[in-house]
Amino acid sequence: MSDHTLTCANVYDARPATEVPAESPLAWSYQNTGRPSVSEKSRVVLRERAMLGHLILRGGAIVLDDAVRQVLGLQLPGRPNALSHDESGERSIQWLSPDEWLLIVPGGEEFELEQRLRDALGDARDTAVKNYAIVNVGGGQTLVELEGECVRELLMKSTPYDVHPDAFPVGKGVTTVFAKSNLILRRPTEDRWELVLRRSFADYLYRWLLDAGAEYAIGVEA
Amino acid sequence: MFHIYCPYCEELREEEEFHPKGQAHIARPTDPDTCSDEAWGDYLFFRDNPRGIHHELWVHAVGCRKFFNITRNTVSYEILETYKIGEEPRFTAEHPAGKPTEQAAAEAEAVARQEGVKA
Amino acid sequence: MQRYSGFGLAKHALSHHENWERQWRNPTPKKQYDVIIVGGGGHGLATAYYLAKEHGITNVAVVEKGWLGGGNTARNTTIVRSNYLWDESAALYEHAMKLWEGLSQDINYNVMFSQRGVMNLGHTLQDMRDIQRRVNANRLNGIDGEVLTPEQIQKIVPIMDCSKKARYPILGASWQPRAGVARHDAVAWGYARAADALGVDLLQNTEVTGFKIRDGRVFGVHTNRGDIEAKTVGCVAAGNSGVLAKMAGFRLPLESHPLQALVSEPLKPVLDTVVMSNHVHGYISQTDKGDLVIGAGIDGYNGYGQRGSFPTVEHTLQAIVEMFPMFSRVRMNRQWGGIVDTCPDACPILSKTPVKGLFFNCGWGTGGFKATPGSGHVFAWTLAKGQTHPLAAPFSIDRFHTGALVDEHGAAGVAH
Amino acid sequence: MNQSVKQPNRLGEGGRIDRARTLSFTFNGKRYTGHAGDTLASALLANGVDIVNRSFKYSRPRGIVAAGPEEPNALVQLGSTEAAQVPNVRATQQALFDGLTAQSTNGWPNVQRDVMGLVGKLGGRFMPPGFYYKTFMAPASMWMTYEKVIRMGAGLGRSPMVPDPDVYDHLNQHCDLLVVGAGPAGLAAALTAARSGARVILCDEQEEMGGSLLDSRERLNNQPAAQWAEQVLAELAECDNVTLLARTTANGYHDHHFVTLHERRTEHLGETAPVVDGYCPSRSRMHRVRAGQVLLATGAHERPLVYAGNDVPGNLVAGAVSTYIRRYGVVPGTKLVLSTSNDHAYRVALDWHDLGKASGREVVAIVDARQAPDGELVEQARARGIRIITGSAVLEAKGDKRVSGARVATIDAEAFKVTGQAETLACDTIASSGGYSPVIHLASHTGARPTWSDEVLGFVPGLVKGVHAAGSARGIHDLAEGLADGVAMAARALEALGRTAGSIELPQVDALREGAACALYQVPHEKQTLRAPKQFVDLQNDVTAAAIELATREGFESIEHVKRYTAMGFGTDQGKLGNINGMAIAARCLNKTIPEVGTTVFRPNYTPVTFGAIAGRHCRELFDPERYTALHQWHVEQGAEFEDVGQWKRPWYFPQVRAEAANGERESMAEAVARECLAVREKVGILDASTLGKIDIQGPDAREFLNRIYTNKWAKLEVGRARYGLMCRDDGMLMDDGTTSCLGENHFLMTTTTGGAAGVMEWLELWHQTEWPELQVYFTSVTDHWATMTVTGPEARKLLAEITDIDLDRERFKFMDWREGKVADVPARVFRISFTGELAYEINVQANYARHVWKTLFEHGDKYGLTPYGTETMHVLRAEKGFIIVGQDSDGSVTPEDLGMQWAVGYDKPYSWVGKRALSRSDTRRTERKQLVGLKPKDPKVVLEEGAQIVFDPDHAIPMPMVGHVTSSYYSPTLESGFALAVVKGGHRRMGEIVYLPSADGKTHAAEIVGPIFYDSKGERQHV
C-alpha cells in the first residue's frame, strides 16, 4: 500500500506519467456522429477543450478563500453563480453552491494544485478538525465552447435558464437543465459560452447541440 | 410551472431544476428506539396535507443541490417565501400575511448571512 | 323511476321529449338521517345506492359541496381494470370489475362500459419480470390476463411503434381483455338516479363545515345549509379527505397531488384498445366520440388547484409520440387536472377512524374511477354493519402503524 | 381572365390581399384560386363555396360562420400526402398557400350529398342529448356491438398513418412583459412598455398583426387605422428589447406567469416545412415564456344569436362579414339581413352597402332587437336608406344548403315571446350579433374565476397578481378607450416591475357615439323551443337550445352538468361562440341569472396544438438521453447487444459469430451467456462495471455518517479495506446496496447500484442537510470520473500481474482489500471485490484512459481466454452465488432480514440508523414474511419463469393462495441445471420443502426450497 493512503484522504495523480492514449468523453461522438465542418455560413461554432483539469472544492467560503488566494492568486467567488478567471484566462473558479466550487485548470496541473491546496488548508495528516474536500472529477466531464452570432438562440432552444445578457452577464456560471439532461453553463467572455458536460451524457448533449444548431449551420472545430 | 427563488443561489429558477420532497419540518423522533409504533408510523406516513398555506421541502436538484423550504398556497400555488433549512417560516396558516415582529429579525439575519458569504 | 329503453326513447321522441322526468330530485335537507355520506362523486353515490338497495337503508343523505360527480369522476381517463398484483388489491378491484360488468342493467343507465382490453407495456427486462409476476398472480387469483409478445402487441395495435429502433423498445405487455373504459359522467349520474329512486336525498351545493362529535362519537355534520344529524357518517371525498379529517381532529397518511390528463381533437377511430406504458410514462385510449384521451403524470407537489405543471404534459406527449410517431401531427385540444389523494403504498384507505361512527373511504390515488362500484359496494356494507367489510380489512389506517402495507408501488408499479 | 368568374364573391378592389399573387388550391377534389394573404376560409368564400362540412351528430350541411379561432364548422383535413395529413384544421386560421389541398372532415360520399344527412334528418329527433345513456342496454352482451356502430360515426378528421416528416422545437423566452394580442390595446401597451426599456414580447395569433385595426372603418390620426398599426409595428421591430411574434397563439397560461406560445413558423408556406438553405426548419415552435407581468389584450368574440335554422350556410357572425369584406375583399353573398342587439354590428351593413353596392350587393334590412336604436352608426345606416326593423329579430333562417330567406318578427326579449306577425325577407346571408364576449380564456387558465358584468353583457376576466387585461379583453370595446386602456394597463404592469412607462402619444380617434346594447341570446320562436326547428347553440357538437332545455328539465341544473350532458363547449372551439348563449338559455330555463347558473371555465389550449409542437425535439433519437460508458465504442465494435438500465446502455451479452457458420450467423443469447459464464468460472472474464454509482465521501465525520446511513457497522473498517453495505429507507425496506471502501481515515468511496446512483446521492444529501447538519462530511459524485473494469475468474491474477505494478500476492492483497498502482501504465485503484464469486479485481482508472487499459488487458488476455461478458452473464454468476439485485430480488417491501442478511445489520450500533426502528414493528417481526430462498427445480432442465407465483398446494381451486414468487431464474452452465432465487412465506425455515409453480401454459413445475447459494457455498473461490 502506498504511503498516502494511510492519511486522512487519498490523493493521487490520475494521469499516467508516460504517453498513454487518452480519449475525451466526445471521442465516440466524433466517430459515430461526425463533426460538421466550420464554414463561413456557421453561425455557431463548437469547440471542445478536452483533457483539462477539473477539481471540485468543498468547504466553508472563508477557509477555502484563503487557500485559493494563496495557491492560485485568485479570489474565491463568494456570490452565487459567480465565475472568475486568472489573468491568463486559463484557470477559472466557479461558485456551484454555498460550499462547492469548480476549478478548471490546464490539463496536468490539477494534481499539484490539489496537493498545494491541501497543504494550504492544513497538513493532510492532521485534518481531523479541518472540514473540506477536494475531488478530482476531470475524467468525468469535459468543457465545450460555443461561439457565434446564434449561440444565444441555440441556448434558448436548450435551457430554460435566461441567457439574455441582462440576466447572464460575463462572469456568470450556473448549473441548469439542458435539453433532458443538465450541465454547467458559463459565460467567460462577451462572445464565448462554455458548457461543462458530464461524460456519460456528453454524446446525447453533442447530438442535441448539432440537431438544434443545424439551423445555424453549426460547425465543430477539430 | 413554478418559478422558485432558491435561497442559496439567490435567484428565481424554473421548476424543472427542483424536486419536491414532501412536507417540511417533519421531525424524526429523537429516540427512535423507545418511541411507540404509532409515533414512528406518524413520522413516516402521516401528513398535514392542508388546503391553503403549506410548508414543503424542496431540493435544488439541478443547481446547488441544497434542500430548502417553501411556503406555498396549495390552492393558488402562490409561493409566499422560500427559506433555508433550520429557519422558521414567516408565513403560516396562523399568520397568512406574515409574522410582523419576527419579520425584521429574519431580514436582519438574512443580511448578516449575506455579509458572511461576501467575506 | 322512469325506465330507460330504446322503446321509451322512441316514444318520447314523438312528444318532442317533453315528458322526461328529472333524473333525481333536488330535496331540502332533513334534520336527521340514518347515514350521511359526505361526497357526491361516483364512490359516494355508489355507496348510497348499495346502502339502499342491498341493505334497505334508504334514509340516507349524500352531501355534496358542488355538483354531483364534479370531482375526480369528472376528471379521469376512465380506465377500468382489475389486474393488480397483491391479493388484497386484486380482490377489491376484481369485485368492482364484476359489478361493472352488469352495471348498466343494474342501474338502468348505460355507463358505456366498454371491455376493449387494457395493455401495459414492458420496455425493460425488469418491466417484463414484473409483468410476468403480476399476470401470474392475476391468473391464480381468477383474474383474466396474459403476457403478450411484441408480435402479438403489434397485431392488436398496428399503429404502435413496436420496432427495435425505439429508445426503449417494447419487449412485451400484460393484457387484460376484460378491462376497458367507461363513460365517467354517466357513472355518477346513473348511480345518482338509481339512489334517488330508492329514496336517497342528494344534497348538492351543501358543504360540510365540521363534524358534530361528542365523547368520541359522531352524530352529524355542520353544513352551510344547517346541521344534519346521523349516527353513521361516511366520508368519500377524494381531494378533500385530508381537510375533512382535520375537521374531525385527526390526520391521514395522505397527500393530495394534481394528476393531469388531456384529450386530442376528435379523430376517426384509430385505436380501439387502451395502451399504458409506465416506463415511457404515457397512457392512451380513444373515446366513442373520437378523442384520444391521454393520461399525464402526477406532479410531485401537493396541489388542490386542479392543474399541474406544463413539463408533465410535455413529457407525456413526448412519450405518446415515441410510441405512436404518427400522432405527431394530431392536435391536443384540452388539458385538465384532477386532485388525487395518494397513500404511501398506493392503496386506498377503507377504514374506521378514531371517531366512532365516522368512516373514511379515501386514498385511491389514480385508481379511484375503476374501483367505483366495488368501493361503493364494500363501503355500504361497512357503513350498514358498522364493521369493516372483509375485502376492506387490509386497507385500514392501522397498517401505517403496524407496517402491514399493501405496497402496490413495488412490483406492480402500474400507476393507473 | 375575368376575376369575378373565377372568384364570384371577390370584390374588384380592396382588402389586404396581394392580388398580383394568385394561388391555386384544392378543396374536396375541386381546384380553386385565391390570393396571397387569403385564409383558406376567405378563399372558399371568394369562390362561393357554401358547404364546407357536415355536422358531427346530425350531418347537417354547414358553412363558414366566423373569421377566426372561434370558427366551429370549417374544420378541414389538410394534406395531399399521407405524411402531411393534419386533421381538423380551422379554415379561418389556415393561410392559403399554393397547392394547398383540403377536404371536409365529414360527409359521405361528399359534403354536398351526404347519406348520413338523411339519417340525421330522420333520426335526429331520436337523438336528444344523452340518448345513449338511455338505450343500448339490452341485452348486455350486445353493447360492444352497438358501440362498434356508434364508433363508426366518431371523430372529425383522421390521423395520418405514417410518421411525421417534420420536426418541432422549443424556445425558452424570458421577458418583463408579455403582451398577448396585437390589436389596438395590445399595440398601445407594447409601445408603452418598449419605450420604458423593458424586455417585451408581443404575440398575435393572426397572420398579420394589428387585430381589429386591420379591418376597422375607423381612422386614427386621420389615416386608415391599419396605417397606425403599421407605424407602431415598425417602431417595435426596431427595438432590441422587443420580440414580435406573429402567427403565434398564446395557448396556455400556467403558474407564475409561464405562458406557452405556439408559433406556426411554416404552416403558411406549405403542408410540410420547406427546405431553406439546405436545412429544414421546425414546422412550428413552442415558446416557453416566463414573464414578469402579462398583459392580455386578447379582444372579444362576437356572439351570434340563437334562432331557428341558424346553422344553414349563409348564417354568419356579423363581424366576420366585415372582416371578409374589408380584409380579404370578399362579400360572402348578395343579399344581407343583419340581426343585432347592438350598434357595433351596424358596421357590417355599412361595409356591405358601401363596398358591395358596386357589384350589386344589397342590404335587405337591419333587424334590431332594440325599440329605438339611436347611435351614430344607426344614423349612418338610415342615411344610406337601409331599412331598419326595430324591436325585432330574425326568428328563423329559411333554406337548406344556403339561406334563402329570413323570417323576422317583433319580439319581447324579456318575456321570451314573439309579439308580432312574422315577415319573410328574401336574402342569402344572415349576419347576427348578440354582443361581444371578452376573450377570458388565458386568464381563466390561471384558476382565477371570471365575473359576470351586466354592463359588458359578458364575463370579464378574473385576474391573479401580475396579470392585466386591456381593451376588449375586459369589455372596453370603444377604440379610443381601448387604446388608452392599453397604455394605462401597461403602465400599471411596468410599475409593478419597478419601471417607469415610456411616454406615448395616443392617436386621434374620430369617435362614434354608440347606443346601449340589449341582452339577447336565444331568439324566441312562435313554437316552443322543443318543437321549433333546431336552434343551434354549439354548432360543432350539434347542441341545440332544446337540448339545453331538456337537460335542465331532467335535473341537470349546474352549468357543468348541462355542458357535460349536452356536450356543449366540448368541441375543438371549446364553445367560444356558444357557451354564453348556452348559459343564458340554461338560466332562462332555471329562472336564474347567468352568474347564478355558474361561470365558464376554460382550460389550455386556447386553440389546439399539435402533439409534435408540445413534444419539441425530445423525440426519436433525442427522446431520452442514452448514457454511455467510456468503453461504449469497444462494445459496439464487438457487436454487443445492449440492455437499457435506467438511461444507461449496458452490454447485455456479446454474441460471437459461430465458428461453424459460414454465413456469419451469430450465437443465440443462451449460447453466448453459457460461453461467457464458463469463461469466468474456468478462465477469466471482463465486465464493464462503470455504470455503478460512485460517491466520494470526505470529512472528519464520514465514518459516523456511514454508520448512520448503512445498516451495518463501519467503525472498524481500515484504510485499504472495502465492505459491502445495505441501505434502508426509514421504513426499514431495502433501498440500495454496494461496497464502500476506506480510502483514508476521513475518505471513503461508496458504490451504489446503477439505477440507484442519483437517488442515493440525493438521499445522502437529504440526511446530511436536514437531519445531521452537524456532521462534517462532503459527498461528490465521481460516477463519470472513473471507469470500472471487473477482471474475474481463476486466471485474473495472472492476467493482471502482466500489466500492473501492484503486488497481487494473495496474502498481501486480500479479498476486500483495495490497492493503488499502475495498470497498463495508468494510475489505478484496484478493488478485490467479487460479484461473481470468483477471484476478481475491479480496476478503476480515470475514464479518459479506460479504452487504453481495456485494450491492453485484451492484448495480454488472449492466452488466458479473456472473455468480455455482459449483464446477463453477470446476473447468472451472481445468482449462483445468491447475491441479490436490489429492485429484482427485492421490491420495496423487503427488509434485510427477509433476504437473510442479518449479518449485515448492526442492531447494537449506538445511533439508531436509518431503517432500524421500523424493523421492530409488528409486521416486520412476523415469521411468515416472504423470505429469500433458492429454488431447485425438480427437473434440472427446467428454467423457472421469472415472476412465476409459488403455491404450496397445486391442486387448490382458483383463487389459489400464493406464497411467493420467483425473483431471478437462469440456466447455469456450471451446474448444468436451472436454478432460481425466490421469496417464499416463512421460506427460511422451509428448507427442503417442495413448492409448486403453476404456469400460464397449464404446466405446473415443482421445486425444492434450498439455500440461495448454489455454487461454492463456502466462498472459497473468491479468496484464492
PDB file of N, CA and C in Angstrom, chain D residues 302-305 307 316-319 337-349 365-371 373 377-378 381 387-395 408-409 411 413 430-436 514-521 523:
ATOM      1  N   GLU D 302     -67.392  37.894 -30.949  1.00  0.00           N
ATOM      2  CA  GLU D 302     -68.784  38.276 -31.118  1.00  0.00           C
ATOM      3  C   GLU D 302     -69.674  37.050 -30.951  1.00  0.00           C
ATOM      4  N   ARG D 303     -70.797  37.250 -30.272  1.00  0.00           N
ATOM      5  CA  ARG D 303     -71.737  36.139 -30.089  1.00  0.00           C
ATOM      6  C   ARG D 303     -72.783  36.178 -31.188  1.00  0.00           C
ATOM      7  N   PRO D 304     -73.023  35.066 -31.845  1.00  0.00           N
ATOM      8  CA  PRO D 304     -74.151  35.034 -32.776  1.00  0.00           C
ATOM      9  C   PRO D 304     -75.442  34.900 -31.970  1.00  0.00           C
ATOM     10  N   LEU D 305     -76.553  35.193 -32.582  1.00  0.00           N
ATOM     11  CA  LEU D 305     -77.840  34.953 -31.935  1.00  0.00           C
ATOM     12  C   LEU D 305     -78.274  33.521 -32.218  1.00  0.00           C
ATOM     13  N   TYR D 307     -81.194  31.266 -33.226  1.00  0.00           N
ATOM     14  CA  TYR D 307     -82.526  31.268 -33.828  1.00  0.00           C
ATOM     15  C   TYR D 307     -82.672  30.020 -34.685  1.00  0.00           C
ATOM     16  N   LEU D 316     -73.877  33.947 -40.674  1.00  0.00           N
ATOM     17  CA  LEU D 316     -72.530  34.255 -40.182  1.00  0.00           C
ATOM     18  C   LEU D 316     -72.602  35.149 -38.959  1.00  0.00           C
ATOM     19  N   VAL D 317     -71.537  35.103 -38.213  1.00  0.00           N
ATOM     20  CA  VAL D 317     -71.367  36.085 -37.140  1.00  0.00           C
ATOM     21  C   VAL D 317     -71.114  37.427 -37.819  1.00  0.00           C
ATOM     22  N   ALA D 318     -71.768  38.464 -37.324  1.00  0.00           N
ATOM     23  CA  ALA D 318     -71.758  39.728 -38.062  1.00  0.00           C
ATOM     24  C   ALA D 318     -70.351  40.235 -38.363  1.00  0.00           C
ATOM     25  N   GLY D 319     -69.531  40.328 -37.322  1.00  0.00           N
ATOM     26  CA  GLY D 319     -68.204  40.919 -37.504  1.00  0.00           C
ATOM     27  C   GLY D 319     -67.375  40.193 -38.534  1.00  0.00           C
ATOM     28  N   VAL D 337     -79.294  40.204 -44.547  1.00  0.00           N
ATOM     29  CA  VAL D 337     -80.132  40.654 -43.437  1.00  0.00           C
ATOM     30  C   VAL D 337     -79.254  40.605 -42.193  1.00  0.00           C
ATOM     31  N   LEU D 338     -79.236  41.710 -41.467  1.00  0.00           N
ATOM     32  CA  LEU D 338     -78.447  41.763 -40.238  1.00  0.00           C
ATOM     33  C   LEU D 338     -79.389  41.731 -39.049  1.00  0.00           C
ATOM     34  N   SER D 339     -79.148  40.820 -38.115  1.00  0.00           N
ATOM     35  CA  SER D 339     -79.957  40.754 -36.899  1.00  0.00           C
ATOM     36  C   SER D 339     -79.043  41.096 -35.739  1.00  0.00           C
ATOM     37  N   THR D 340     -79.397  42.160 -35.008  1.00  0.00           N
ATOM     38  CA  THR D 340     -78.435  42.629 -33.997  1.00  0.00           C
ATOM     39  C   THR D 340     -79.115  43.091 -32.721  1.00  0.00           C
ATOM     40  N   SER D 341     -78.306  43.124 -31.680  1.00  0.00           N
ATOM     41  CA  SER D 341     -78.770  43.648 -30.397  1.00  0.00           C
ATOM     42  C   SER D 341     -77.967  44.881 -30.019  1.00  0.00           C
ATOM     43  N   ASN D 342     -77.105  45.348 -30.945  1.00  0.00           N
ATOM     44  CA  ASN D 342     -76.197  46.437 -30.577  1.00  0.00           C
ATOM     45  C   ASN D 342     -75.847  47.283 -31.777  1.00  0.00           C
ATOM     46  N   ASP D 343     -75.264  48.445 -31.517  1.00  0.00           N
ATOM     47  CA  ASP D 343     -74.866  49.364 -32.584  1.00  0.00           C
ATOM     48  C   ASP D 343     -73.683  48.878 -33.392  1.00  0.00           C
ATOM     49  N   HIS D 344     -72.757  48.252 -32.668  1.00  0.00           N
ATOM     50  CA  HIS D 344     -71.465  47.945 -33.268  1.00  0.00           C
ATOM     51  C   HIS D 344     -71.604  47.156 -34.567  1.00  0.00           C
ATOM     52  N   ALA D 345     -72.569  46.244 -34.558  1.00  0.00           N
ATOM     53  CA  ALA D 345     -72.737  45.365 -35.714  1.00  0.00           C
ATOM     54  C   ALA D 345     -73.237  46.115 -36.947  1.00  0.00           C
ATOM     55  N   TYR D 346     -73.714  47.336 -36.764  1.00  0.00           N
ATOM     56  CA  TYR D 346     -74.184  48.104 -37.921  1.00  0.00           C
ATOM     57  C   TYR D 346     -73.083  48.289 -38.956  1.00  0.00           C
ATOM     58  N   ARG D 347     -71.829  48.260 -38.483  1.00  0.00           N
ATOM     59  CA  ARG D 347     -70.699  48.394 -39.407  1.00  0.00           C
ATOM     60  C   ARG D 347     -70.798  47.389 -40.546  1.00  0.00           C
ATOM     61  N   VAL D 348     -71.297  46.212 -40.203  1.00  0.00           N
ATOM     62  CA  VAL D 348     -71.368  45.139 -41.192  1.00  0.00           C
ATOM     63  C   VAL D 348     -72.266  45.560 -42.354  1.00  0.00           C
ATOM     64  N   ALA D 349     -73.402  46.110 -41.985  1.00  0.00           N
ATOM     65  CA  ALA D 349     -74.329  46.545 -43.028  1.00  0.00           C
ATOM     66  C   ALA D 349     -73.734  47.704 -43.829  1.00  0.00           C
ATOM     67  N   ALA D 365     -82.183  44.355 -44.952  1.00  0.00           N
ATOM     68  CA  ALA D 365     -82.695  45.039 -43.761  1.00  0.00           C
ATOM     69  C   ALA D 365     -81.746  44.820 -42.601  1.00  0.00           C
ATOM     70  N   ILE D 366     -81.810  45.769 -41.669  1.00  0.00           N
ATOM     71  CA  ILE D 366     -81.175  45.566 -40.376  1.00  0.00           C
ATOM     72  C   ILE D 366     -82.310  45.318 -39.395  1.00  0.00           C
ATOM     73  N   VAL D 367     -82.255  44.160 -38.727  1.00  0.00           N
ATOM     74  CA  VAL D 367     -83.300  43.825 -37.772  1.00  0.00           C
ATOM     75  C   VAL D 367     -82.706  44.038 -36.395  1.00  0.00           C
ATOM     76  N   ASP D 368     -83.213  45.011 -35.680  1.00  0.00           N
ATOM     77  CA  ASP D 368     -82.603  45.406 -34.406  1.00  0.00           C
ATOM     78  C   ASP D 368     -83.566  45.057 -33.282  1.00  0.00           C
ATOM     79  N   ALA D 369     -83.057  44.334 -32.274  1.00  0.00           N
ATOM     80  CA  ALA D 369     -83.918  43.896 -31.179  1.00  0.00           C
ATOM     81  C   ALA D 369     -84.360  45.068 -30.299  1.00  0.00           C
ATOM     82  N   ARG D 370     -83.681  46.190 -30.417  1.00  0.00           N
ATOM     83  CA  ARG D 370     -83.994  47.332 -29.556  1.00  0.00           C
ATOM     84  C   ARG D 370     -85.143  48.130 -30.149  1.00  0.00           C
ATOM     85  N   GLN D 371     -85.867  48.775 -29.268  1.00  0.00           N
ATOM     86  CA  GLN D 371     -87.030  49.534 -29.727  1.00  0.00           C
ATOM     87  C   GLN D 371     -86.621  50.796 -30.474  1.00  0.00           C
ATOM     88  N   PRO D 373     -83.101  52.275 -31.460  1.00  0.00           N
ATOM     89  CA  PRO D 373     -81.653  52.463 -31.562  1.00  0.00           C
ATOM     90  C   PRO D 373     -81.360  53.862 -32.102  1.00  0.00           C
ATOM     91  N   LEU D 377     -73.887  55.148 -35.746  1.00  0.00           N
ATOM     92  CA  LEU D 377     -73.861  54.151 -36.824  1.00  0.00           C
ATOM     93  C   LEU D 377     -75.259  53.887 -37.351  1.00  0.00           C
ATOM     94  N   VAL D 378     -76.227  53.918 -36.413  1.00  0.00           N
ATOM     95  CA  VAL D 378     -77.620  53.729 -36.823  1.00  0.00           C
ATOM     96  C   VAL D 378     -78.017  54.861 -37.758  1.00  0.00           C
ATOM     97  N   ALA D 381     -76.630  54.342 -41.172  1.00  0.00           N
ATOM     98  CA  ALA D 381     -77.384  53.348 -41.939  1.00  0.00           C
ATOM     99  C   ALA D 381     -78.665  53.973 -42.478  1.00  0.00           C
ATOM    100  N   ARG D 387     -83.094  49.777 -44.726  1.00  0.00           N
ATOM    101  CA  ARG D 387     -84.294  49.530 -43.934  1.00  0.00           C
ATOM    102  C   ARG D 387     -83.903  49.009 -42.544  1.00  0.00           C
ATOM    103  N   ILE D 388     -84.409  49.624 -41.502  1.00  0.00           N
ATOM    104  CA  ILE D 388     -84.132  49.175 -40.139  1.00  0.00           C
ATOM    105  C   ILE D 388     -85.447  48.754 -39.492  1.00  0.00           C
ATOM    106  N   ILE D 389     -85.502  47.490 -39.079  1.00  0.00           N
ATOM    107  CA  ILE D 389     -86.713  46.978 -38.434  1.00  0.00           C
ATOM    108  C   ILE D 389     -86.410  46.873 -36.949  1.00  0.00           C
ATOM    109  N   THR D 390     -87.054  47.675 -36.142  1.00  0.00           N
ATOM    110  CA  THR D 390     -86.688  47.718 -34.724  1.00  0.00           C
ATOM    111  C   THR D 390     -87.580  46.797 -33.910  1.00  0.00           C
ATOM    112  N   GLY D 391     -87.115  46.544 -32.683  1.00  0.00           N
ATOM    113  CA  GLY D 391     -87.877  45.711 -31.746  1.00  0.00           C
ATOM    114  C   GLY D 391     -88.063  44.296 -32.270  1.00  0.00           C
ATOM    115  N   SER D 392     -87.202  43.892 -33.164  1.00  0.00           N
ATOM    116  CA  SER D 392     -87.416  42.631 -33.883  1.00  0.00           C
ATOM    117  C   SER D 392     -86.135  41.821 -33.973  1.00  0.00           C
ATOM    118  N   ALA D 393     -86.320  40.615 -34.422  1.00  0.00           N
ATOM    119  CA  ALA D 393     -85.152  39.759 -34.643  1.00  0.00           C
ATOM    120  C   ALA D 393     -85.486  38.748 -35.711  1.00  0.00           C
ATOM    121  N   VAL D 394     -84.453  38.162 -36.253  1.00  0.00           N
ATOM    122  CA  VAL D 394     -84.655  37.038 -37.174  1.00  0.00           C
ATOM    123  C   VAL D 394     -85.032  35.824 -36.330  1.00  0.00           C
ATOM    124  N   LEU D 395     -86.229  35.296 -36.571  1.00  0.00           N
ATOM    125  CA  LEU D 395     -86.697  34.134 -35.804  1.00  0.00           C
ATOM    126  C   LEU D 395     -86.169  32.849 -36.395  1.00  0.00           C
ATOM    127  N   VAL D 408     -88.756  37.302 -39.944  1.00  0.00           N
ATOM    128  CA  VAL D 408     -88.491  38.380 -38.993  1.00  0.00           C
ATOM    129  C   VAL D 408     -89.793  38.770 -38.314  1.00  0.00           C
ATOM    130  N   ALA D 409     -89.714  39.000 -37.009  1.00  0.00           N
ATOM    131  CA  ALA D 409     -90.920  39.456 -36.307  1.00  0.00           C
ATOM    132  C   ALA D 409     -90.511  40.269 -35.098  1.00  0.00           C
ATOM    133  N   ILE D 411     -90.354  41.012 -31.238  1.00  0.00           N
ATOM    134  CA  ILE D 411     -90.238  40.095 -30.106  1.00  0.00           C
ATOM    135  C   ILE D 411     -90.239  40.868 -28.799  1.00  0.00           C
ATOM    136  N   ALA D 413     -88.044  40.314 -25.755  1.00  0.00           N
ATOM    137  CA  ALA D 413     -86.901  39.506 -25.328  1.00  0.00           C
ATOM    138  C   ALA D 413     -87.045  39.097 -23.866  1.00  0.00           C
ATOM    139  N   ILE D 430     -77.434  35.876 -43.587  1.00  0.00           N
ATOM    140  CA  ILE D 430     -77.906  36.485 -42.350  1.00  0.00           C
ATOM    141  C   ILE D 430     -76.696  36.651 -41.434  1.00  0.00           C
ATOM    142  N   ALA D 431     -76.448  37.909 -41.077  1.00  0.00           N
ATOM    143  CA  ALA D 431     -75.376  38.172 -40.114  1.00  0.00           C
ATOM    144  C   ALA D 431     -76.042  38.476 -38.787  1.00  0.00           C
ATOM    145  N   SER D 432     -75.536  37.889 -37.724  1.00  0.00           N
ATOM    146  CA  SER D 432     -76.164  38.167 -36.431  1.00  0.00           C
ATOM    147  C   SER D 432     -75.139  38.563 -35.404  1.00  0.00           C
ATOM    148  N   SER D 433     -75.580  39.409 -34.492  1.00  0.00           N
ATOM    149  CA  SER D 433     -74.713  39.835 -33.402  1.00  0.00           C
ATOM    150  C   SER D 433     -75.511  39.946 -32.124  1.00  0.00           C
ATOM    151  N   GLY D 434     -75.076  39.215 -31.111  1.00  0.00           N
ATOM    152  CA  GLY D 434     -75.729  39.287 -29.807  1.00  0.00           C
ATOM    153  C   GLY D 434     -74.836  39.945 -28.782  1.00  0.00           C
ATOM    154  N   GLY D 435     -73.771  40.596 -29.249  1.00  0.00           N
ATOM    155  CA  GLY D 435     -72.857  41.244 -28.312  1.00  0.00           C
ATOM    156  C   GLY D 435     -71.487  40.599 -28.380  1.00  0.00           C
ATOM    157  N   TYR D 436     -70.652  41.000 -27.447  1.00  0.00           N
ATOM    158  CA  TYR D 436     -69.239  40.637 -27.536  1.00  0.00           C
ATOM    159  C   TYR D 436     -68.764  40.032 -26.218  1.00  0.00           C
ATOM    160  N   GLU D 514     -72.015  55.402 -29.551  1.00  0.00           N
ATOM    161  CA  GLU D 514     -72.808  54.182 -29.696  1.00  0.00           C
ATOM    162  C   GLU D 514     -73.883  54.129 -28.634  1.00  0.00           C
ATOM    163  N   GLY D 515     -75.064  53.668 -29.041  1.00  0.00           N
ATOM    164  CA  GLY D 515     -76.149  53.494 -28.076  1.00  0.00           C
ATOM    165  C   GLY D 515     -75.954  52.211 -27.290  1.00  0.00           C
ATOM    166  N   ALA D 516     -76.736  52.055 -26.230  1.00  0.00           N
ATOM    167  CA  ALA D 516     -76.607  50.871 -25.384  1.00  0.00           C
ATOM    168  C   ALA D 516     -77.129  49.642 -26.112  1.00  0.00           C
ATOM    169  N   ALA D 517     -76.492  48.529 -25.812  1.00  0.00           N
ATOM    170  CA  ALA D 517     -76.935  47.259 -26.396  1.00  0.00           C
ATOM    171  C   ALA D 517     -78.015  46.653 -25.504  1.00  0.00           C
ATOM    172  N   CYS D 518     -78.756  45.711 -26.027  1.00  0.00           N
ATOM    173  CA  CYS D 518     -79.693  44.982 -25.174  1.00  0.00           C
ATOM    174  C   CYS D 518     -79.252  43.520 -25.096  1.00  0.00           C
ATOM    175  N   ALA D 519     -79.748  42.865 -24.053  1.00  0.00           N
ATOM    176  CA  ALA D 519     -79.366  41.469 -23.858  1.00  0.00           C
ATOM    177  C   ALA D 519     -80.267  40.574 -24.687  1.00  0.00           C
ATOM    178  N   LEU D 520     -79.681  39.876 -25.607  1.00  0.00           N
ATOM    179  CA  LEU D 520     -80.444  38.915 -26.410  1.00  0.00           C
ATOM    180  C   LEU D 520     -79.536  37.743 -26.737  1.00  0.00           C
ATOM    181  N   TYR D 521     -80.021  36.550 -26.430  1.00  0.00           N
ATOM    182  CA  TYR D 521     -79.208  35.345 -26.665  1.00  0.00           C
ATOM    183  C   TYR D 521     -79.979  34.413 -27.599  1.00  0.00           C
ATOM    184  N   VAL D 523     -83.303  33.745 -29.582  1.00  0.00           N
ATOM    185  CA  VAL D 523     -84.443  34.499 -30.109  1.00  0.00           C
ATOM    186  C   VAL D 523     -85.684  33.627 -29.957  1.00  0.00           C
TER     187      VAL D 523
END
